[in-house]
Coordinates of N, CA, C and O in Angstrom, one line a residue:
S119 N 105.7 148.0 29.5 CA 106.2 146.5 29.8 C 105.4 146.0 31.1 O 105.5 144.8 31.3
L120 N 105.1 146.9 32.0 CA 104.3 146.5 33.2 C 103.0 145.7 32.6 O 102.6 144.5 33.3
T121 N 102.3 146.1 31.5 CA 101.2 145.2 31.1 C 101.7 143.9 30.7 O 101.0 143.0 31.0
D122 N 102.7 143.9 29.9 CA 103.3 142.4 29.5 C 103.8 141.7 30.8 O 103.1 140.5 30.8
Q123 N 104.3 142.1 31.7 CA 104.5 141.5 32.9 C 103.3 140.9 33.8 O 103.3 139.6 34.0
F124 N 102.4 141.9 33.6 CA 101.1 141.5 34.5 C 100.3 140.4 33.5 O 100.0 139.3 34.4
K125 N 100.4 140.4 32.4 CA 99.9 139.2 31.4 C 100.5 138.0 31.9 O 100.1 137.0 31.9
R126 N 101.9 137.9 31.8 CA 102.7 136.7 32.0 C 102.5 136.2 33.3 O 102.4 134.9 33.6
A127 N 102.4 137.1 34.4 CA 102.2 136.6 35.7 C 100.8 136.0 35.9 O 100.5 135.0 36.5
S128 N 99.8 136.6 35.2 CA 98.4 136.0 35.4 C 98.2 134.8 34.7 O 97.5 134.0 35.2
I129 N 98.9 134.7 33.4 CA 98.8 133.4 32.7 C 99.6 132.5 33.5 O 99.2 131.2 33.7
S130 N 100.5 132.7 34.2 CA 101.4 131.8 35.1 C 100.4 131.0 36.2 O 100.7 129.9 36.5
I131 N 99.6 132.0 36.6 CA 98.7 131.4 37.8 C 98.0 130.3 37.2 O 98.0 129.2 37.8
C132 N 97.3 130.5 36.1 CA 96.4 129.5 35.5 C 97.1 128.2 35.0 O 96.9 127.2 35.3
L133 N 98.3 128.5 34.4 CA 99.1 127.4 33.8 C 99.8 126.5 34.9 O 99.8 125.2 34.8
N134 N 100.1 127.1 36.1 CA 100.7 126.3 37.2 C 99.6 125.6 37.8 O 99.8 124.4 38.3
I135 N 98.5 125.9 38.0 CA 97.3 125.3 38.6 C 97.0 124.1 37.6 O 97.0 123.0 38.3
A136 N 96.9 124.3 36.5 CA 96.8 123.2 35.4 C 97.7 122.2 35.5 O 97.5 121.0 35.4
E137 N 99.0 122.7 35.4 CA 100.0 121.8 35.3 C 100.2 121.0 36.5 O 100.5 119.5 36.5
G138 N 100.0 121.5 37.7 CA 100.0 120.7 39.1 C 99.0 119.7 39.2 O 99.1 118.9 39.8
S139 N 97.8 120.0 38.7 CA 96.6 119.2 39.0 C 96.8 117.8 38.3 O 95.9 117.0 38.6
G140 N 97.8 117.5 37.2 CA 97.7 116.2 36.8 C 98.8 115.4 37.5 O 99.1 114.3 37.4
G141 N 99.3 115.9 38.6 CA 100.4 115.1 39.5 C 99.9 114.6 40.8 O 98.7 114.8 41.1
S142 N 100.8 114.3 41.5 CA 100.5 113.9 43.0 C 100.0 115.0 43.7 O 100.3 116.2 43.4
K143 N 99.6 114.7 45.1 CA 99.2 115.8 45.9 C 100.4 116.8 46.2 O 100.1 117.9 46.3
T144 N 101.5 116.2 46.4 CA 102.7 116.9 46.8 C 103.0 117.7 45.8 O 103.4 119.2 45.9
E145 N 103.1 117.4 44.5 CA 103.6 118.1 43.2 C 102.4 119.3 43.0 O 102.7 120.3 42.7
F146 N 101.1 118.9 43.2 CA 100.1 119.9 43.1 C 100.1 120.9 44.0 O 100.1 122.1 43.8
N147 N 100.6 120.8 45.3 CA 100.8 121.7 46.3 C 101.9 122.7 45.9 O 101.6 123.9 46.3
R148 N 102.8 122.1 45.4 CA 104.2 122.8 45.0 C 103.8 123.8 43.9 O 104.2 125.0 43.9
F149 N 103.0 123.4 42.9 CA 102.5 124.3 41.9 C 101.3 125.4 42.3 O 101.5 126.4 41.7
L150 N 100.7 125.0 43.3 CA 99.5 126.0 43.9 C 100.4 127.1 44.6 O 100.1 128.2 44.6
K151 N 101.6 126.7 45.3 CA 102.4 127.8 45.7 C 103.1 128.6 44.8 O 103.3 129.9 45.0
I152 N 103.4 128.1 43.6 CA 104.2 129.0 42.8 C 103.0 129.8 42.1 O 103.4 131.0 41.8
A153 N 101.8 129.4 42.0 CA 100.7 130.1 41.4 C 100.4 131.3 42.6 O 100.1 132.5 42.0
R154 N 100.5 131.1 43.8 CA 100.2 132.0 44.9 C 101.3 133.0 44.6 O 101.0 134.2 44.9
R155 N 102.6 132.8 44.3 CA 103.7 133.7 44.0 C 103.3 134.7 42.9 O 103.7 135.9 42.9
S156 N 102.8 134.0 41.9 CA 102.4 134.9 40.7 C 101.4 135.8 41.1 O 101.2 137.1 40.5
I157 N 100.5 135.4 41.8 CA 99.4 136.3 42.4 C 100.0 137.6 43.1 O 99.8 138.6 42.8
R158 N 101.0 137.3 44.0 CA 101.8 138.4 44.6 C 102.5 139.3 43.6 O 102.4 140.5 43.8
E159 N 102.9 138.8 42.6 CA 103.5 139.5 41.7 C 102.6 140.4 40.9 O 102.8 141.7 40.7
C160 N 101.3 139.9 40.7 CA 100.2 140.8 40.1 C 99.9 142.0 41.0 O 99.6 143.1 40.6
V161 N 99.9 141.6 42.3 CA 99.6 142.9 43.3 C 100.7 143.7 43.2 O 100.4 145.1 43.2
A162 N 101.8 143.3 43.2 CA 103.0 144.3 43.2 C 102.9 145.0 41.8 O 103.3 146.4 42.0
I163 N 102.9 144.4 40.6 CA 102.7 145.3 39.5 C 101.5 146.3 39.6 O 101.6 147.4 39.1
T164 N 100.4 145.9 40.1 CA 99.3 146.9 40.3 C 99.7 148.1 41.0 O 99.3 149.0 40.7
E165 N 100.4 147.7 42.1 CA 100.9 149.0 43.0 C 101.7 149.8 42.3 O 101.7 151.0 42.5
I166 N 102.7 149.2 41.5 CA 103.6 149.9 41.0 C 103.0 150.9 39.8 O 103.1 152.1 39.6
S167 N 102.1 150.2 39.0 CA 101.1 150.9 38.1 C 100.5 152.1 38.7 O 100.3 153.2 38.2
Y168 N 100.0 151.8 39.8 CA 99.1 152.8 40.5 C 100.0 154.1 41.0 O 99.7 155.2 40.7
R169 N 101.2 153.7 41.6 CA 102.0 154.8 42.1 C 102.7 155.5 40.9 O 102.9 156.8 41.1
L170 N 102.8 154.8 39.8 CA 103.3 155.7 38.5 C 102.0 156.4 37.7 O 102.4 156.9 36.6
K171 N 100.8 156.2 38.4 CA 99.6 156.9 37.8 C 99.2 156.4 36.4 O 98.7 157.1 35.6
F172 N 99.7 154.9 36.5 CA 99.1 154.4 35.0 C 97.6 153.9 35.1 O 97.0 153.6 34.1
I173 N 97.3 153.7 36.3 CA 95.9 153.3 36.7 C 95.4 154.0 37.9 O 96.1 154.7 38.6
D174 N 94.0 154.0 37.9 CA 93.4 154.9 39.1 C 93.0 154.2 40.1 O 93.2 152.9 40.1
E175 N 92.6 154.8 41.2 CA 92.2 154.1 42.5 C 91.2 152.8 42.2 O 91.3 151.7 42.7
K176 N 90.4 153.1 41.3 CA 89.3 152.1 41.1 C 89.8 150.8 40.5 O 89.4 149.8 41.1
I177 N 90.6 150.9 39.5 CA 91.2 149.9 39.1 C 92.1 149.2 39.9 O 92.2 148.1 39.8
R178 N 92.9 149.8 40.7 CA 93.9 149.4 41.7 C 92.9 148.5 42.7 O 93.4 147.5 42.9
Q179 N 91.9 149.0 43.1 CA 91.1 148.3 44.1 C 90.5 147.1 43.5 O 90.5 145.9 44.2
R180 N 90.1 147.2 42.4 CA 89.2 146.0 41.6 C 90.5 144.9 41.5 O 90.2 143.7 41.7
S181 N 91.6 145.2 41.0 CA 92.7 144.3 40.8 C 93.2 143.5 42.1 O 93.3 142.4 42.2
R182 N 93.3 144.5 43.1 CA 93.7 143.8 44.4 C 92.8 142.9 45.1 O 92.9 142.0 45.7
S183 N 91.4 143.3 44.8 CA 90.3 142.5 45.2 C 90.2 141.2 44.5 O 90.1 140.0 45.2
F184 N 90.3 141.1 43.2 CA 90.5 139.8 42.4 C 91.6 139.1 42.9 O 91.6 137.9 43.0
C185 N 92.9 139.6 43.0 CA 93.9 138.9 43.5 C 93.8 138.4 44.8 O 94.1 137.1 45.2
L186 N 93.1 139.1 45.8 CA 92.8 138.5 47.1 C 92.0 137.2 47.1 O 92.1 136.3 47.7
E187 N 90.8 137.6 46.2 CA 89.7 136.4 46.3 C 90.5 135.1 45.6 O 90.4 134.1 46.0
L188 N 91.4 135.4 44.7 CA 92.0 134.1 44.0 C 93.1 133.6 45.0 O 93.2 132.1 45.2
S189 N 93.7 134.4 45.8 CA 94.7 133.9 46.7 C 93.8 133.0 47.8 O 94.3 132.0 48.3
K190 N 92.8 133.4 48.3 CA 91.9 132.7 49.2 C 91.5 131.4 48.7 O 91.6 130.4 49.4
M191 N 91.0 131.5 47.3 CA 90.8 130.2 46.7 C 92.0 129.3 46.7 O 91.7 128.0 47.0
I192 N 93.0 129.7 46.3 CA 94.2 128.8 46.3 C 94.6 128.3 47.7 O 94.9 127.1 47.9
N193 N 94.5 129.1 48.7 CA 94.9 128.7 50.0 C 94.0 127.7 50.5 O 94.3 126.8 51.2
G194 N 92.7 127.9 50.2 CA 91.7 126.7 50.4 C 91.9 125.4 50.0 O 91.8 124.5 50.6
L195 N 92.5 125.6 48.7 CA 92.8 124.3 48.0 C 94.1 123.6 48.6 O 94.1 122.4 48.7
I196 N 94.9 124.5 49.0 CA 96.1 124.1 49.6 C 95.9 123.3 51.0 O 96.3 122.1 51.2
K197 N 95.0 123.9 51.7 CA 94.6 123.3 53.0 C 93.7 122.1 52.8 O 93.9 121.1 53.6
S198 N 92.8 122.1 51.7 CA 92.0 120.8 51.7 C 93.1 119.6 51.1 O 92.8 118.6 51.5
L199 N 94.2 120.0 50.6 CA 95.1 118.8 50.1 C 95.7 118.2 51.4 O 96.1 117.0 51.4
K200 N 96.1 119.0 52.3 CA 96.6 118.6 53.6 C 95.6 117.7 54.4 O 96.1 116.7 55.1
K201 N 94.4 117.8 54.2 CA 93.5 116.9 55.0 C 93.0 115.6 54.3 O 92.9 114.6 55.0
V202 N 93.4 115.6 53.1 CA 93.1 114.3 52.4 C 94.2 113.2 52.7 O 95.2 113.4 52.7

C-alpha cells in the first residue's frame, strides 16, 4: 500500500502543477504549494519504507535527493511568481 500511496502522491505533484498553470498567478501559487506538500508526502513514505526495511539506503537517498531537487524547483517558481 505504500507503493500505491507513493504513486498517488507523485502523480499529484505533476497534476497540481499542470492544473494550476492554467489559472491566475495566485491560483498557480496555491497549486504549487499543494504540489510541494505532495513532495513532503513522498519523503515521508520514503522514510517509512526505509525504516520498515522495504528499501535500502541507496534507494532512500536517491528518492530524497530527487524530492529535494523537485522541491527547490517549485520553490524557485513560487518565488518568481512573486517578482512578476
